[in-house]
Amino acid sequence: MTSVRAHASVLHLDLDAFFAAVEQRDKPSLRGKPVVVGGTGGRGVVSTASYEARAFGVRSAMSTREARARCPHAAYLSGRFEAYRSASAAVMAVLRDCSPLVEPLSLDEAFVDLARADLPDLEVATVSALAEELRARVHQVTGGLTASVGVASSKFLAKIASDLRKPDGLVVIEPGTELALLRPLHVSVIPGVGPATVERLKRAGVHTVEELERVSQEELVRLVGKAQGQGLFQLARAEDDRPVVADRETKSVSVEGTYEHDLTDRPQMGAIVTRQAGEVAKRLRASGLSGRTITLKVRLYDFTTLSRSSTLPAPTDEPATIARLARTLLEDLDTSGGVRLLGVGVSGLADWIQEDLFATTEPGEDATAEAAPEAEPDQAGARWRSATWAPGMDIVHAGHGRGWVWGSGRGVVTVRFETAETPPGPVRSFRADDPDLERWRPPSEEQPAEQ
DNA sequence: TCTGGGGTCCTAGGACCC
DNA sequence: TCTGGGGTCCTAGGACCC
């Protein structure tokens, strides 16, 4: 049985019209005027509209074409992400100064667990004062940006609360009053309930949370699927015990682009995919990541969106490997008629990085092979180095020492050799059924060594 | 000339394994 | 003589979020 906390100890902070507000801060002539940040080309969409632009009906995700029709005199800007990242970092630092448990959701949004803050108690008056102080500090460190804050007994309600008095507002939901507040609201206030779900619920006669609460769990699962149905059943009752989680791990890295005119030239598409693969690889390396699954995304002229993926036996961050695979996936697609979007992504990420495969080639082996060959299922002997050490890993033995199993699963076992006398050696990966690996099984009484 | 870019999570079917 | 059943991995697509 899930429930909520006894106190309003989850805080949600949302910066108001963030990108547009940063632009207005940095360019005083834009203050008080409609500002639209987003794609400025013929196929662009609005990322953020200032409140002045919203007054003309400009909204996020609207095509820039339509925004220009509604508000021709607005300033249309393509965005300066370095400035946004920097302002965001300052805000997150303020939040982390308040509690060690901060979960950023995006550049402009985060949850803070106030149960981990240094507070005498978690009474409404206490958390309200803290929230106002946070809002003031955010205003100060960002040079004048405003934030809306919600505080409640769960993530769900804190997020709803921060939306209630936008912009520049604070709402603290007193424990015990959650359902009364929730019941009259439209179901679309529930995070995860978008247009498709609203439509399905509408067909079932459900518009408000109160009406949602009257639907059985079985019926909800039938309407919207298992996971979402069970989730909605609980949220309709204000039941939500999801914890605030700091440092969520990246699951995928991708680069995509929509082109002003549909692409029809296959060599040109190949060149674009190659460049995108390079950008993905660069970002993987910058984060110390590598991944096994390469995905190509193609949006056709008619907006039909296709994806094709392929999974390697071992992770890579090699631009040539990612590019070759992505181009191969592209070859199998019919792109006659034109392509409006191309994208390359890598998922199935591991926190270890592929070394140059032949950098430590054994004597007698061919070290002149071209760099970054495509990974093969029998890639025993590939060298790996690890970005992080995870304790509790099995010890394995090898002829020249012992090591730890760094990663295993998906048919590949990764081993790092290390002895008492030598510094950590290279990390090697083997197929899980490699007989060489089998003879390195640890004696059962062996205890994990010190790091 | 409707409809971005970067993500997360879920579903469903098939392969494969025990 | 009609056909296990569960678990994991992979692929493709879709909903959703900011």
CSV table of C-alpha atoms in Angstrom, one decimal, chain A residues 97-378:
chain,number,residue,atom,x,y,z
A,97,ASP,CA,22.9,24.0,-0.5
A,98,CYS,CA,19.5,23.4,1.1
A,99,SER,CA,19.3,19.6,0.9
A,100,PRO,CA,21.7,17.0,-0.4
A,101,LEU,CA,18.8,15.2,-2.1
A,102,VAL,CA,18.0,17.2,-5.3
A,103,GLU,CA,16.6,15.6,-8.4
A,104,PRO,CA,16.8,17.8,-11.5
A,105,LEU,CA,14.2,17.0,-14.1
A,106,SER,CA,15.5,19.4,-16.7
A,107,LEU,CA,17.4,22.6,-16.8
A,108,ASP,CA,14.5,24.5,-15.2
A,109,GLU,CA,13.0,22.1,-12.8
A,110,ALA,CA,13.9,20.0,-9.8
A,111,PHE,CA,12.6,18.2,-6.8
A,112,VAL,CA,14.2,18.8,-3.4
A,113,ASP,CA,13.7,16.4,-0.4
A,114,LEU,CA,13.2,18.7,2.5
A,115,ALA,CA,13.3,15.7,4.9
A,116,ARG,CA,17.0,15.9,4.3
A,117,ALA,CA,17.3,19.6,4.8
A,118,ASP,CA,18.6,21.1,8.0
A,119,LEU,CA,15.2,22.2,9.5
A,120,PRO,CA,13.9,22.2,13.1
A,121,ASP,CA,10.7,20.6,11.9
A,122,LEU,CA,8.6,20.1,8.8
A,123,GLU,CA,5.5,22.1,9.8
A,124,VAL,CA,3.8,24.1,7.0
A,125,ALA,CA,5.1,27.4,8.5
A,126,THR,CA,8.7,26.2,8.5
A,127,VAL,CA,8.7,24.8,5.0
A,128,SER,CA,6.9,27.8,3.7
A,129,ALA,CA,9.6,30.1,5.0
A,130,LEU,CA,12.3,27.9,3.6
A,131,ALA,CA,10.6,27.9,0.2
A,132,GLU,CA,10.3,31.7,0.1
A,133,GLU,CA,14.0,31.9,1.1
A,134,LEU,CA,14.9,29.6,-1.8
A,135,ARG,CA,12.9,31.6,-4.2
A,136,ALA,CA,14.6,34.8,-3.1
A,137,ARG,CA,18.1,33.2,-3.4
A,138,VAL,CA,17.3,31.9,-6.9
A,139,HIS,CA,16.2,35.4,-7.9
A,140,GLN,CA,19.5,36.7,-6.5
A,141,VAL,CA,22.0,34.1,-7.9
A,142,THR,CA,20.4,34.2,-11.4
A,143,GLY,CA,20.3,38.0,-11.6
A,144,GLY,CA,16.5,38.3,-11.4
A,145,LEU,CA,14.9,35.1,-12.6
A,146,THR,CA,11.7,34.0,-10.9
A,147,ALA,CA,10.7,30.6,-9.8
A,148,SER,CA,7.4,29.0,-8.9
A,149,VAL,CA,7.5,26.5,-6.0
A,150,GLY,CA,5.2,23.8,-4.7
A,151,VAL,CA,5.6,21.9,-1.5
A,152,ALA,CA,3.6,18.9,-0.6
A,153,SER,CA,3.6,15.4,0.9
A,154,SER,CA,4.6,13.7,-2.4
A,155,LYS,CA,6.3,14.5,-5.8
A,156,PHE,CA,3.0,14.3,-7.6
A,157,LEU,CA,1.4,17.0,-5.3
A,158,ALA,CA,4.5,19.2,-5.1
A,159,LYS,CA,4.5,19.4,-8.9
A,160,ILE,CA,0.9,20.2,-9.1
A,161,ALA,CA,1.3,22.8,-6.4
A,162,SER,CA,4.1,24.6,-8.2
A,163,ASP,CA,1.8,25.0,-11.2
A,164,LEU,CA,-1.1,26.5,-9.3
A,165,ARG,CA,0.3,30.0,-8.8
A,166,LYS,CA,2.6,30.6,-11.7
A,167,PRO,CA,4.5,32.7,-12.3
A,168,ASP,CA,6.5,33.7,-9.2
A,169,GLY,CA,4.3,31.9,-6.8
A,170,LEU,CA,4.4,29.5,-3.9
A,171,VAL,CA,1.9,26.9,-2.9
A,172,VAL,CA,2.2,24.6,0.1
A,173,ILE,CA,-0.4,21.9,0.3
A,174,GLU,CA,-1.2,21.2,3.9
A,175,PRO,CA,-1.1,17.4,4.6
A,176,GLY,CA,-4.7,16.1,4.8
A,177,THR,CA,-6.0,18.5,2.2
A,178,GLU,CA,-4.6,16.8,-0.8
A,179,LEU,CA,-7.7,15.1,-2.1
A,180,ALA,CA,-9.9,18.1,-1.6
A,181,LEU,CA,-7.6,20.1,-3.8
A,182,LEU,CA,-7.1,17.4,-6.4
A,183,ARG,CA,-10.7,16.3,-7.0
A,184,PRO,CA,-12.1,19.2,-9.0
A,185,LEU,CA,-9.0,19.4,-11.3
A,186,HIS,CA,-8.9,18.2,-14.9
A,187,VAL,CA,-7.2,14.8,-15.3
A,188,SER,CA,-4.6,16.5,-17.6
A,189,VAL,CA,-3.0,18.0,-14.5
A,190,ILE,CA,-1.6,14.6,-13.8
A,191,PRO,CA,1.9,14.2,-15.1
A,192,GLY,CA,1.9,11.5,-17.8
A,193,VAL,CA,-1.6,12.3,-18.9
A,194,GLY,CA,-1.3,13.8,-22.3
A,195,PRO,CA,-3.6,14.2,-25.3
A,196,ALA,CA,-4.0,10.5,-26.1
A,197,THR,CA,-4.8,9.6,-22.5
A,198,VAL,CA,-7.2,12.5,-22.1
A,199,GLU,CA,-9.1,11.3,-25.1
A,200,ARG,CA,-9.4,7.8,-23.9
A,201,LEU,CA,-10.6,8.9,-20.5
A,202,LYS,CA,-13.0,11.3,-22.1
A,203,ARG,CA,-14.6,8.5,-24.1
A,204,ALA,CA,-15.1,6.7,-20.7
A,205,GLY,CA,-16.8,9.8,-19.3
A,206,VAL,CA,-13.8,10.8,-17.2
A,207,HIS,CA,-12.8,14.4,-17.1
A,208,THR,CA,-11.9,15.3,-13.5
A,209,VAL,CA,-9.8,13.6,-10.9
A,210,GLU,CA,-12.9,13.0,-8.9
A,211,GLU,CA,-14.4,11.1,-11.8
A,212,LEU,CA,-11.2,9.2,-12.2
A,213,GLU,CA,-11.3,8.2,-8.6
A,214,ARG,CA,-14.6,6.4,-9.2
A,215,VAL,CA,-13.1,4.1,-11.9
A,216,SER,CA,-11.9,0.7,-10.8
A,217,GLN,CA,-8.3,-0.3,-11.3
A,218,GLU,CA,-9.3,-3.1,-13.7
A,219,GLU,CA,-11.2,-0.6,-15.9
A,220,LEU,CA,-8.3,1.8,-15.9
A,221,VAL,CA,-5.9,-0.9,-16.9
A,222,ARG,CA,-8.2,-1.9,-19.7
A,223,LEU,CA,-8.4,1.7,-20.8
A,224,VAL,CA,-4.8,2.8,-20.7
A,225,GLY,CA,-2.6,-0.2,-20.1
A,226,LYS,CA,-1.1,-1.9,-17.1
A,227,ALA,CA,1.5,0.5,-15.9
A,228,GLN,CA,-0.4,3.7,-16.5
A,229,GLY,CA,-3.7,2.3,-15.3
A,230,GLN,CA,-2.2,1.3,-12.0
A,231,GLY,CA,-0.4,4.6,-11.7
A,232,LEU,CA,-3.6,6.6,-12.4
A,233,PHE,CA,-5.5,4.5,-9.9
A,234,GLN,CA,-3.1,5.6,-7.2
A,235,LEU,CA,-2.6,9.2,-8.2
A,236,ALA,CA,-6.3,9.7,-8.3
A,237,ARG,CA,-6.2,8.9,-4.6
A,238,ALA,CA,-3.2,11.1,-4.1
A,239,GLU,CA,-1.2,8.0,-3.3
A,240,ASP,CA,2.5,8.5,-4.3
A,241,ASP,CA,5.5,7.4,-2.4
A,242,ARG,CA,8.1,7.8,-5.1
A,243,PRO,CA,11.4,8.9,-3.5
A,244,VAL,CA,13.4,11.9,-4.6
A,245,VAL,CA,16.4,10.4,-6.5
A,246,ALA,CA,19.6,12.3,-7.0
A,247,ASP,CA,22.1,11.4,-9.8
A,248,ARG,CA,19.8,9.5,-12.1
A,249,GLU,CA,21.9,7.7,-14.7
A,250,THR,CA,21.8,8.6,-18.4
A,251,LYS,CA,20.1,5.9,-20.4
A,252,SER,CA,20.8,7.2,-24.0
A,253,VAL,CA,22.6,9.8,-26.0
A,254,SER,CA,21.3,11.0,-29.3
A,255,VAL,CA,21.5,13.7,-32.0
A,256,GLU,CA,18.9,14.5,-34.5
A,257,GLY,CA,18.1,17.1,-37.0
A,258,THR,CA,15.1,18.3,-39.1
A,259,TYR,CA,15.9,19.8,-42.4
A,260,GLU,CA,14.4,22.8,-44.0
A,261,HIS,CA,13.7,20.8,-47.2
A,262,ASP,CA,13.1,17.1,-47.4
A,263,LEU,CA,16.3,15.1,-48.2
A,264,THR,CA,16.2,12.8,-51.2
A,265,ASP,CA,19.9,12.3,-51.9
A,266,ARG,CA,21.2,9.1,-50.3
A,267,PRO,CA,24.9,10.1,-50.2
A,268,GLN,CA,23.9,13.3,-48.5
A,269,MET,CA,21.9,11.4,-45.9
A,270,GLY,CA,24.9,9.1,-45.3
A,271,ALA,CA,27.1,12.1,-44.8
A,272,ILE,CA,24.6,13.6,-42.3
A,273,VAL,CA,24.3,10.4,-40.4
A,274,THR,CA,28.1,10.1,-40.2
A,275,ARG,CA,28.4,13.6,-38.8
A,276,GLN,CA,25.7,12.9,-36.2
A,277,ALA,CA,27.4,9.7,-35.2
A,278,GLY,CA,30.6,11.7,-34.6
A,279,GLU,CA,28.7,14.2,-32.4
A,280,VAL,CA,27.1,11.3,-30.4
A,281,ALA,CA,30.5,9.7,-29.9
A,282,LYS,CA,32.0,13.0,-28.8
A,283,ARG,CA,29.3,13.4,-26.2
A,284,LEU,CA,29.6,9.8,-25.0
A,285,ARG,CA,33.4,10.2,-24.5
A,286,ALA,CA,32.9,13.5,-22.7
A,287,SER,CA,30.7,11.7,-20.3
A,288,GLY,CA,32.8,8.6,-20.0
A,289,LEU,CA,30.1,6.5,-21.5
A,290,SER,CA,29.8,3.9,-24.2
A,291,GLY,CA,26.9,1.9,-25.4
A,292,ARG,CA,25.9,-1.3,-27.2
A,293,THR,CA,22.8,-0.3,-29.1
A,294,ILE,CA,22.9,2.1,-32.1
A,295,THR,CA,19.6,3.5,-33.3
A,296,LEU,CA,18.9,5.3,-36.5
A,297,LYS,CA,15.8,7.5,-36.5
A,298,VAL,CA,14.1,8.6,-39.8
A,299,ARG,CA,11.1,10.8,-40.2
A,300,LEU,CA,9.7,10.7,-43.7
A,301,TYR,CA,8.1,13.5,-45.7
A,302,ASP,CA,4.6,12.5,-44.3
A,303,PHE,CA,5.8,12.5,-40.7
A,304,THR,CA,5.9,8.8,-40.5
A,305,THR,CA,8.6,8.1,-38.0
A,306,LEU,CA,10.8,5.0,-38.3
A,307,SER,CA,13.6,3.6,-36.1
A,308,ARG,CA,16.0,0.8,-36.7
A,309,SER,CA,18.5,-0.4,-34.2
A,310,SER,CA,21.3,-2.8,-33.9
A,311,THR,CA,23.1,-4.1,-30.8
A,312,LEU,CA,26.8,-4.8,-30.5
A,313,PRO,CA,28.3,-7.5,-28.3
A,314,ALA,CA,30.3,-4.9,-26.4
A,315,PRO,CA,29.9,-1.2,-25.9
A,316,THR,CA,31.5,1.4,-28.1
A,317,ASP,CA,32.1,5.1,-28.2
A,318,GLU,CA,33.9,5.0,-31.6
A,319,PRO,CA,32.6,7.4,-34.1
A,320,ALA,CA,33.5,5.1,-37.0
A,321,THR,CA,31.7,2.2,-35.5
A,322,ILE,CA,28.6,4.1,-34.7
A,323,ALA,CA,28.6,5.8,-38.1
A,324,ARG,CA,29.1,2.5,-40.0
A,325,LEU,CA,26.3,0.8,-38.2
A,326,ALA,CA,23.9,3.8,-38.6
A,327,ARG,CA,24.6,4.0,-42.3
A,328,THR,CA,24.0,0.3,-42.6
A,329,LEU,CA,20.6,0.7,-40.9
A,330,LEU,CA,19.8,3.6,-43.3
A,331,GLU,CA,20.5,1.4,-46.3
A,332,ASP,CA,17.7,-0.9,-45.4
A,333,LEU,CA,15.1,1.9,-45.4
A,334,ASP,CA,13.0,3.1,-48.3
A,335,THR,CA,13.5,6.9,-48.3
A,336,SER,CA,12.0,7.7,-51.7
A,337,GLY,CA,9.6,10.5,-51.2
A,338,GLY,CA,11.9,12.3,-48.9
A,339,VAL,CA,13.2,12.5,-45.4
A,340,ARG,CA,12.6,15.4,-43.1
A,341,LEU,CA,14.5,14.2,-40.0
A,342,LEU,CA,17.5,12.0,-39.4
A,343,GLY,CA,18.9,11.1,-36.1
A,344,VAL,CA,21.5,8.8,-34.5
A,345,GLY,CA,21.4,7.5,-30.9
A,346,VAL,CA,23.3,5.2,-28.6
A,347,SER,CA,21.7,3.3,-25.7
A,348,GLY,CA,22.5,0.3,-23.5
A,349,LEU,CA,25.1,2.5,-21.9
A,350,ALA,CA,27.9,1.2,-19.7
A,351,ASP,CA,30.2,3.2,-17.5
A,352,TRP,CA,33.3,1.8,-19.0
A,353,ILE,CA,35.1,3.0,-22.0
A,354,GLN,CA,36.5,1.1,-24.9
A,355,GLU,CA,40.3,1.5,-25.3
A,356,ASP,CA,42.0,1.4,-28.6
A,357,LEU,CA,41.4,-2.2,-29.5
A,358,PHE,CA,44.9,-2.9,-30.7
A,359,ALA,CA,46.8,-0.5,-28.4
A,360,THR,CA,48.2,-3.4,-26.3
A,361,THR,CA,48.3,-6.1,-28.9
A,362,GLU,CA,50.1,-9.3,-28.0
A,363,PRO,CA,53.4,-9.8,-29.8
A,364,GLY,CA,52.9,-11.5,-33.1
A,365,GLU,CA,49.4,-10.1,-33.5
A,366,ASP,CA,48.6,-7.8,-36.3
A,367,ALA,CA,48.7,-4.3,-34.9
A,368,THR,CA,48.3,-2.7,-38.3
A,369,ALA,CA,44.6,-3.5,-38.7
A,370,GLU,CA,42.5,-0.4,-39.2
A,371,ALA,CA,41.3,1.3,-36.1
A,372,ALA,CA,38.0,0.6,-34.6
A,373,PRO,CA,36.9,-2.6,-36.3
A,374,GLU,CA,33.3,-3.4,-35.8
A,375,ALA,CA,32.8,-5.5,-32.7
A,376,GLU,CA,32.4,-9.2,-33.3
A,377,PRO,CA,30.8,-11.8,-31.1
A,378,ASP,CA,34.2,-13.4,-30.4
